[in-house]
Coordinates of C-alpha atoms and ligand atoms in Angstrom, one line a residue:
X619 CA 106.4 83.1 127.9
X620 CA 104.9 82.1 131.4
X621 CA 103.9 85.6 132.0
X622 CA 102.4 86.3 129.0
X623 CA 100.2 83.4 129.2
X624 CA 99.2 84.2 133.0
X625 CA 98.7 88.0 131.5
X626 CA 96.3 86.7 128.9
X627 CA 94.5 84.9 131.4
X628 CA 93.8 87.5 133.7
X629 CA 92.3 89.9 131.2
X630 CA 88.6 89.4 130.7
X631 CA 86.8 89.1 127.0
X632 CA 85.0 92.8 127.6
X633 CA 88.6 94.2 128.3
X634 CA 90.3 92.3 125.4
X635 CA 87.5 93.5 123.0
X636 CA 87.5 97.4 124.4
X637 CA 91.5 97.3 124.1
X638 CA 91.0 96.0 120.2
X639 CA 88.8 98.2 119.2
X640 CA 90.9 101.2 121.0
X641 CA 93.9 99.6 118.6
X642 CA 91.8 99.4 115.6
X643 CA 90.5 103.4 116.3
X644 CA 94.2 104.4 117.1
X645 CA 95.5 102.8 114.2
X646 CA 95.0 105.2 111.2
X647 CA 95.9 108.1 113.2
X648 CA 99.4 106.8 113.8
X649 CA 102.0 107.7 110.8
X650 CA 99.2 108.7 108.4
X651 CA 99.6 111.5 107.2
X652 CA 97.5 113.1 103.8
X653 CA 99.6 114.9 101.0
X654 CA 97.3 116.1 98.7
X655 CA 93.6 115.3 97.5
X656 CA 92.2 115.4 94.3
X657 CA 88.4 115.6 93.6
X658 CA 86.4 114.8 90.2
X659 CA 83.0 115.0 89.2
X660 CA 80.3 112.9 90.1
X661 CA 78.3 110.9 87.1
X662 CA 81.2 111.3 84.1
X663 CA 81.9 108.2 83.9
X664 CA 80.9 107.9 80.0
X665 CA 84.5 108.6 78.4
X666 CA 84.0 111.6 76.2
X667 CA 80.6 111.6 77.1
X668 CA 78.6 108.2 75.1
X669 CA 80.0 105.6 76.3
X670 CA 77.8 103.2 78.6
X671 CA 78.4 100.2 80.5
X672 CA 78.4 96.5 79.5
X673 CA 75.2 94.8 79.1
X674 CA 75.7 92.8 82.2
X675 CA 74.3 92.8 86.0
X676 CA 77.5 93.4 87.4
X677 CA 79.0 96.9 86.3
X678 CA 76.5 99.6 86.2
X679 CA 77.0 103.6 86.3
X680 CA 78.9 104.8 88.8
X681 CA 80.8 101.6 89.2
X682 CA 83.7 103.4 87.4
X683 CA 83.4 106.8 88.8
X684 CA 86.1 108.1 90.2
X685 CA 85.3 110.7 93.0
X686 CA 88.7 111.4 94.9
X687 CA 92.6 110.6 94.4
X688 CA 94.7 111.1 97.7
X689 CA 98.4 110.3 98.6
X690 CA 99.0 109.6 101.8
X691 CA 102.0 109.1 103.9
X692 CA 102.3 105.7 105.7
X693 CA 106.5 105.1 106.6
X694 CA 108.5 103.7 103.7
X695 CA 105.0 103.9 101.2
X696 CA 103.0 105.8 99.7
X697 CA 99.5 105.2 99.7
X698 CA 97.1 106.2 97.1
X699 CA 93.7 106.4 97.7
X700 CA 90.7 106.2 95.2
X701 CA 87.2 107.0 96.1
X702 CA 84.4 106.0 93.6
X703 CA 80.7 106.9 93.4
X704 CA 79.8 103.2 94.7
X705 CA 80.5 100.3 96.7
X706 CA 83.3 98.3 94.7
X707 CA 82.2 94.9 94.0
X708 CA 83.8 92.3 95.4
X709 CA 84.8 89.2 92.8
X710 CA 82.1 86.6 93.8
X711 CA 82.3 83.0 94.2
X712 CA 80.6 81.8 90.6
X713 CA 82.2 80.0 88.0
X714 CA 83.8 81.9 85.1
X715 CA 84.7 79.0 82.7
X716 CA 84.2 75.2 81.9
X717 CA 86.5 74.1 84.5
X718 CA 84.9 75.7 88.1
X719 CA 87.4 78.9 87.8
X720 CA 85.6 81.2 90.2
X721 CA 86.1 85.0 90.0
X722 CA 87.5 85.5 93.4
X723 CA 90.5 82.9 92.4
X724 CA 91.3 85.1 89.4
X725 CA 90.9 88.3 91.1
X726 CA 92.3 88.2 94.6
X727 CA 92.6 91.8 95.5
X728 CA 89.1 92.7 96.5
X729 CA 88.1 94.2 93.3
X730 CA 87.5 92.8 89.7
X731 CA 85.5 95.3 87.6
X732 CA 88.1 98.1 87.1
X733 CA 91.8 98.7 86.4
X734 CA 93.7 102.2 87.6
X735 CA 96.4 103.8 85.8
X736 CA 98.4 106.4 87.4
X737 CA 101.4 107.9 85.4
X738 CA 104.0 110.1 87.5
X739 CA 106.0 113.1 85.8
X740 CA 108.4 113.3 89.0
X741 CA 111.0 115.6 86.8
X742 CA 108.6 118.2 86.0
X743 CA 110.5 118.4 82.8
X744 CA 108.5 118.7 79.8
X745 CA 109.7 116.1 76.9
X746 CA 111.4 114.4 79.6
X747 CA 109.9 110.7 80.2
X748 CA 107.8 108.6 78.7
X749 CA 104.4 108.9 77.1
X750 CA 103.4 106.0 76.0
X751 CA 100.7 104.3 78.0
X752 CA 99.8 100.7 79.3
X753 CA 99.0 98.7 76.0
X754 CA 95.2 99.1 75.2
X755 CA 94.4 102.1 76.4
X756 CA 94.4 103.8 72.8
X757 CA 95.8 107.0 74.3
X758 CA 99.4 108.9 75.7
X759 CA 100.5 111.1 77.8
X760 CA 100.9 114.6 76.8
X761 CA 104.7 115.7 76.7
X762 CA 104.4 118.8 79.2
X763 CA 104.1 115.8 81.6
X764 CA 105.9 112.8 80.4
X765 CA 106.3 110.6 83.0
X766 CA 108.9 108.6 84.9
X767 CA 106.8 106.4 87.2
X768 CA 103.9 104.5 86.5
X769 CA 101.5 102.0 88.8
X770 CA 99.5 100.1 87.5
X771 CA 96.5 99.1 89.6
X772 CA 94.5 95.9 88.6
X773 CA 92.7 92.8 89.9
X774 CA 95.4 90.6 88.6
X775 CA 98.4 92.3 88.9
X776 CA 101.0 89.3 87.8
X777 CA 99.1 88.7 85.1
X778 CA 99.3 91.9 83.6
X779 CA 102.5 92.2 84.3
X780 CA 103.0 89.0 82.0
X781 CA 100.7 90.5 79.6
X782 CA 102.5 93.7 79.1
X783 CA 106.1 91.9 79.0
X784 CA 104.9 89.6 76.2
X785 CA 103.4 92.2 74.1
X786 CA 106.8 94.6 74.3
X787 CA 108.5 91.2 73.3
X788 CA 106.0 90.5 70.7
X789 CA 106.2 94.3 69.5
X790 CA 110.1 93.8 69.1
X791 CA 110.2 90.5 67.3
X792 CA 108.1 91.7 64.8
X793 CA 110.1 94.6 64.2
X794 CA 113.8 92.6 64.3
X795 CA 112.4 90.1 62.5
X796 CA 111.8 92.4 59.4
X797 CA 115.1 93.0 59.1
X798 CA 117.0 90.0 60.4
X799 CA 116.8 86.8 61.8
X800 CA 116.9 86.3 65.3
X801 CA 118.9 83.5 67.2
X802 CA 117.7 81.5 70.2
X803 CA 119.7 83.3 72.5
X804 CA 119.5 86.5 71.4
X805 CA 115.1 86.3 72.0
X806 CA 115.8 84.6 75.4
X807 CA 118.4 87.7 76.3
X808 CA 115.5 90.3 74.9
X809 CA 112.7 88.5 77.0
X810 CA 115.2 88.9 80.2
X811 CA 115.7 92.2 79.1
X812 CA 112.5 93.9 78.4
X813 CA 111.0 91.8 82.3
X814 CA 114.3 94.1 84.2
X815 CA 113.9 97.1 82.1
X816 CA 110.2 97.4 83.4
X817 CA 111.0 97.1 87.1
X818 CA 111.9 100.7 87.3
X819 CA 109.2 102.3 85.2
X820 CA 106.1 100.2 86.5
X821 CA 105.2 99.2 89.8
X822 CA 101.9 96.8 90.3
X823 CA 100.5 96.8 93.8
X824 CA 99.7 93.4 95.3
X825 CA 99.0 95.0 98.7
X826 CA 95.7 96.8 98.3
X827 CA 92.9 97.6 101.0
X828 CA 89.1 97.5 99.8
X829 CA 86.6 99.4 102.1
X830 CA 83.1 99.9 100.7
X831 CA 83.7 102.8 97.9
X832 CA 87.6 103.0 98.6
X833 CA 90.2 101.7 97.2
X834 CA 94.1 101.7 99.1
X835 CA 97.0 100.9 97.0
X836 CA 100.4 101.0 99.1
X837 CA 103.3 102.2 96.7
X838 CA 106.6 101.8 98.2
X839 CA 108.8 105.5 98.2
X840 CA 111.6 103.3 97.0
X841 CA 110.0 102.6 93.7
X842 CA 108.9 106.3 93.5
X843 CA 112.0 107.8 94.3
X844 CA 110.7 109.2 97.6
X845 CA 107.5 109.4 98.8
X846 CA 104.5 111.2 96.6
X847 CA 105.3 115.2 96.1
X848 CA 102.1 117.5 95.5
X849 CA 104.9 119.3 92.7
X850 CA 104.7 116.2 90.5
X851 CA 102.3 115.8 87.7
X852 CA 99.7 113.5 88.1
X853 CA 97.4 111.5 85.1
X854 CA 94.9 109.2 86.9
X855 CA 92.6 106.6 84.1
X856 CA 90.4 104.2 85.2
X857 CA 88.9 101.4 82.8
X858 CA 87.0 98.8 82.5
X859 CA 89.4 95.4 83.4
X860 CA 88.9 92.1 82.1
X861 CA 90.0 88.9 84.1
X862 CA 91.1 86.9 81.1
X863 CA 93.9 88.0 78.5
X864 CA 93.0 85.7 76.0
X865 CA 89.8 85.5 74.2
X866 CA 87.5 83.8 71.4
X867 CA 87.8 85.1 68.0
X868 CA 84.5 85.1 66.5
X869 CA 83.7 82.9 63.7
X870 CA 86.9 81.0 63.6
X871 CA 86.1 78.3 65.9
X872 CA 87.0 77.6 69.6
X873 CA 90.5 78.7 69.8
X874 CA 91.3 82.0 71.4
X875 CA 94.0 84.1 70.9
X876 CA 96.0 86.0 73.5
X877 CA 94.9 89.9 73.8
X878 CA 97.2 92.6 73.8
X879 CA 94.8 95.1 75.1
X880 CA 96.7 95.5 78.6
X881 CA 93.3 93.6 80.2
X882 CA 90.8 96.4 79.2
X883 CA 87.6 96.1 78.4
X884 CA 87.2 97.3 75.1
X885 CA 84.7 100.2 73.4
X886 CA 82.2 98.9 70.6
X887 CA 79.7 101.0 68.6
X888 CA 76.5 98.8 69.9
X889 CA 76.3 96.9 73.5
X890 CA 77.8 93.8 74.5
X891 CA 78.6 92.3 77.6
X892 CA 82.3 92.3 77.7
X893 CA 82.3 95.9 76.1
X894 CA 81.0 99.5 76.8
X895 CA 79.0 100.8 74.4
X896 CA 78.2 103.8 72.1
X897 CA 81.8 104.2 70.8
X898 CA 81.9 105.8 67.4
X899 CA 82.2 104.1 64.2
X900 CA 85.6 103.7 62.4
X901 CA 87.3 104.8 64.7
X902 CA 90.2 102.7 66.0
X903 CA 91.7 105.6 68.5
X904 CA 88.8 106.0 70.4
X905 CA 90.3 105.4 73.7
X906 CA 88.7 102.8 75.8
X907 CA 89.4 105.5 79.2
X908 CA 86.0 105.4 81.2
X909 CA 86.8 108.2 83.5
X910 CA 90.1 110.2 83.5
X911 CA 91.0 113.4 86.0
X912 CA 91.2 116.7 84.2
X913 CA 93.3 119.6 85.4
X914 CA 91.7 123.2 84.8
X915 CA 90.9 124.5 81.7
X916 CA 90.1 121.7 79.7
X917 CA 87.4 119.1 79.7
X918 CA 87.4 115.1 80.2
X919 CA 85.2 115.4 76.8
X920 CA 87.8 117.7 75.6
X921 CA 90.5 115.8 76.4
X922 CA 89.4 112.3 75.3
X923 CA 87.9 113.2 71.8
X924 CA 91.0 114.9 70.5
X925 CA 92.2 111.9 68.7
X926 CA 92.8 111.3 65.0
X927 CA 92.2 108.0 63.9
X928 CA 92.9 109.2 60.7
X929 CA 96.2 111.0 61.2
X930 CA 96.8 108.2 63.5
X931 CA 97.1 110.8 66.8
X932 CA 96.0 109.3 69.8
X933 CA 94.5 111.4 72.5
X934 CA 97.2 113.1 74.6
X935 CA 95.9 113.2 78.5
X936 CA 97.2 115.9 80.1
X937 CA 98.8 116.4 84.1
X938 CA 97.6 117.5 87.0
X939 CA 99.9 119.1 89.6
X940 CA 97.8 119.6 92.8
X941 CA 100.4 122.1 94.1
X942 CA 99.2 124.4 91.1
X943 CA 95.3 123.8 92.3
X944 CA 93.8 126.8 94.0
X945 CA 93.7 126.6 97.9
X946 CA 90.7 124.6 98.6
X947 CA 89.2 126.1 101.2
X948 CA 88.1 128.7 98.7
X949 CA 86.4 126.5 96.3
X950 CA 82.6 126.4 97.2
X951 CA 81.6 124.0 94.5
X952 CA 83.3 120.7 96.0
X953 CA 84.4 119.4 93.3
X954 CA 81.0 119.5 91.3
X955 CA 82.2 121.7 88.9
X956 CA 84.0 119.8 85.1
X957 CA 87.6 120.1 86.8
X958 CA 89.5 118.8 90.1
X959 CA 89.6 120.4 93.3
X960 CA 92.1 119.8 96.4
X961 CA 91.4 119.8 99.7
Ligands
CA1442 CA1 84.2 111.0 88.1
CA1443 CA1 86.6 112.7 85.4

């Protein structure tokens, strides 16, 4: 340890700082490697097309427009990069509640205002997979692409987690408990159950990079069953998050009620602050998907207004394989045009 010490000694402040930044520059070239891109339009971040932001300071257009999805290869992950049409906002230091909560204890990832759903068909068999989605997103996955992975990207990652495994639990009592009782143990077992069974399916990243418009999500190939392939399908959702799962119920006094909304913020007809606006009337299925990826020949308009609130048929979002996307040197319109480009 002598002769590191004597080492450090010797090498002036001007040399340390050149060698750092040398590091720092060297860095992203080493074992980074890009699989495939994905491009999306610029400014359609409105859902289907009416849907505007929350009456509030801190989320305004473009806040949830996705621009680019890449995989990259970094060793044992994958890392998925998003690229939106502004700087993300960083959780802030205010308080949130009665009690001095601030934002940036809540939301400890770097970001606050958005969640990021990305469901994997790794099979590429049609009707193979699931295609259900994270609760409160109103919507599925279309069955050409049913999907075998999912990661679920959102400023509270545990929390969700939480969130999702009590309303599965909550979603199975209510069913069992139609039909039978249910004993102690039996609930406890189910509870274990339902927190293992989602280890495989759903992975949460807790080790995320925020630089100005990007965002970095490492995704370990072990969960994905090898790292990212350009043949597997790809549906990519982003939506409004919100920090808290539990909320006031108007009109009925001060005690909330847990949300199973998966953390989204929700769509209302009017404008509010904790809501987008301009979602239709009566109509419980409009999902509450902000900005979604498109493959060719179809439309994000298309694609999110084909529910039936009715007939109770969500909207079914369809794949994209970026190995099917035309080479991308050809494409001339970057990405402008309705669907996704690679490069
Ligand atoms: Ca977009
Ligand atoms: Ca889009």
């Amino acid at each position: 340890m002598a002769g590191v010490g004597a080492y450090n000694r010797r090498v002036r402040p001007v040399a340390l700082g050149l060698l750092l930044i040398l590091l720092v520059g060297a860095a992203p070239a080493a074992g980074r490697e890009r699989i495939f891109r994905l491009t999306d339009p610029f400014g359609d971040d409105r859902g289907a097309g009416s849907l505007r932001y929350p009456r509030r300071s801190d989320m305004n257009p473009g806040d949830l427009d996705l621009l680019e999805f890449t995989a990259e290869r970094r060793g044992d992950f994958t890392v998925f990069q998003f690229v939106f049409a502004r700087n993300i906002r960083k959780p802030g230091r205010e308080a949130i509640d009665g009690i001095g909560t601030m934002q940036s204890d809540l939301a400890r990832r770097g970001f606050y205002t958005f969640n990021i759903d990305l469901y994997i068909d790794t099979d590429g068999e049609p009707n193979s997979g699931e295609l259900a989605m994270l609760p409160g997103r109103k919507a599925v996955v279309s069955a050409k692409h049913a999907w075998e992975k999912t990661v679920a990207i959102a400023p509270r990652p545990h929390t969700l987690r939480a969130s999702i495994e009590r309303a599965k639990f909550r979603e199975w009592r209510e069913e069992e408990s139609e039909r039978r009782s249910l004993s102690r143990p039996e609930i406890k077992q189910r509870r274990r159950q339902i927190s293992e069974e989602l280890i495989p399916l759903v992975y949460f990243p807790t080790r995320i990079n925020v630089i100005g418009r990007r965002l970095d999500a490492w995704v370990p190939n072990a969960f994905l069953g090898g790292e990212a392939q350009p043949t597997w399908g790809y549906v990519v959702v982003i939506t409004g998050a919100r920090l808290e799962q539990r909320f006031r119920v108007p009109f009925f006094g001060p005690w909330s009620q847990e949300s199973l909304d998966g953390m989204v913020l929700p769509v209302f007809p009017g404008s509010d602050e904790q809501a987008f606006g301009g979602g239709l009337e009566d109509e419980p299925l409009q999902p509450p998907l902000i900005d979604i990826l498109v493959p060719e020949g179809t439309t994000q308009r298309e694609v999110l207004s084909g529910f039936d609130s009715r007939r109770s048929r969500p909207a079914q979002l369809p794949g994209i394989v970026p190995a099917d996307i035309a080479a991308p040197a050809e494409r001339a319109d970057g990405g402008e045009g309705e669907s996704p480009g690679s490069r």
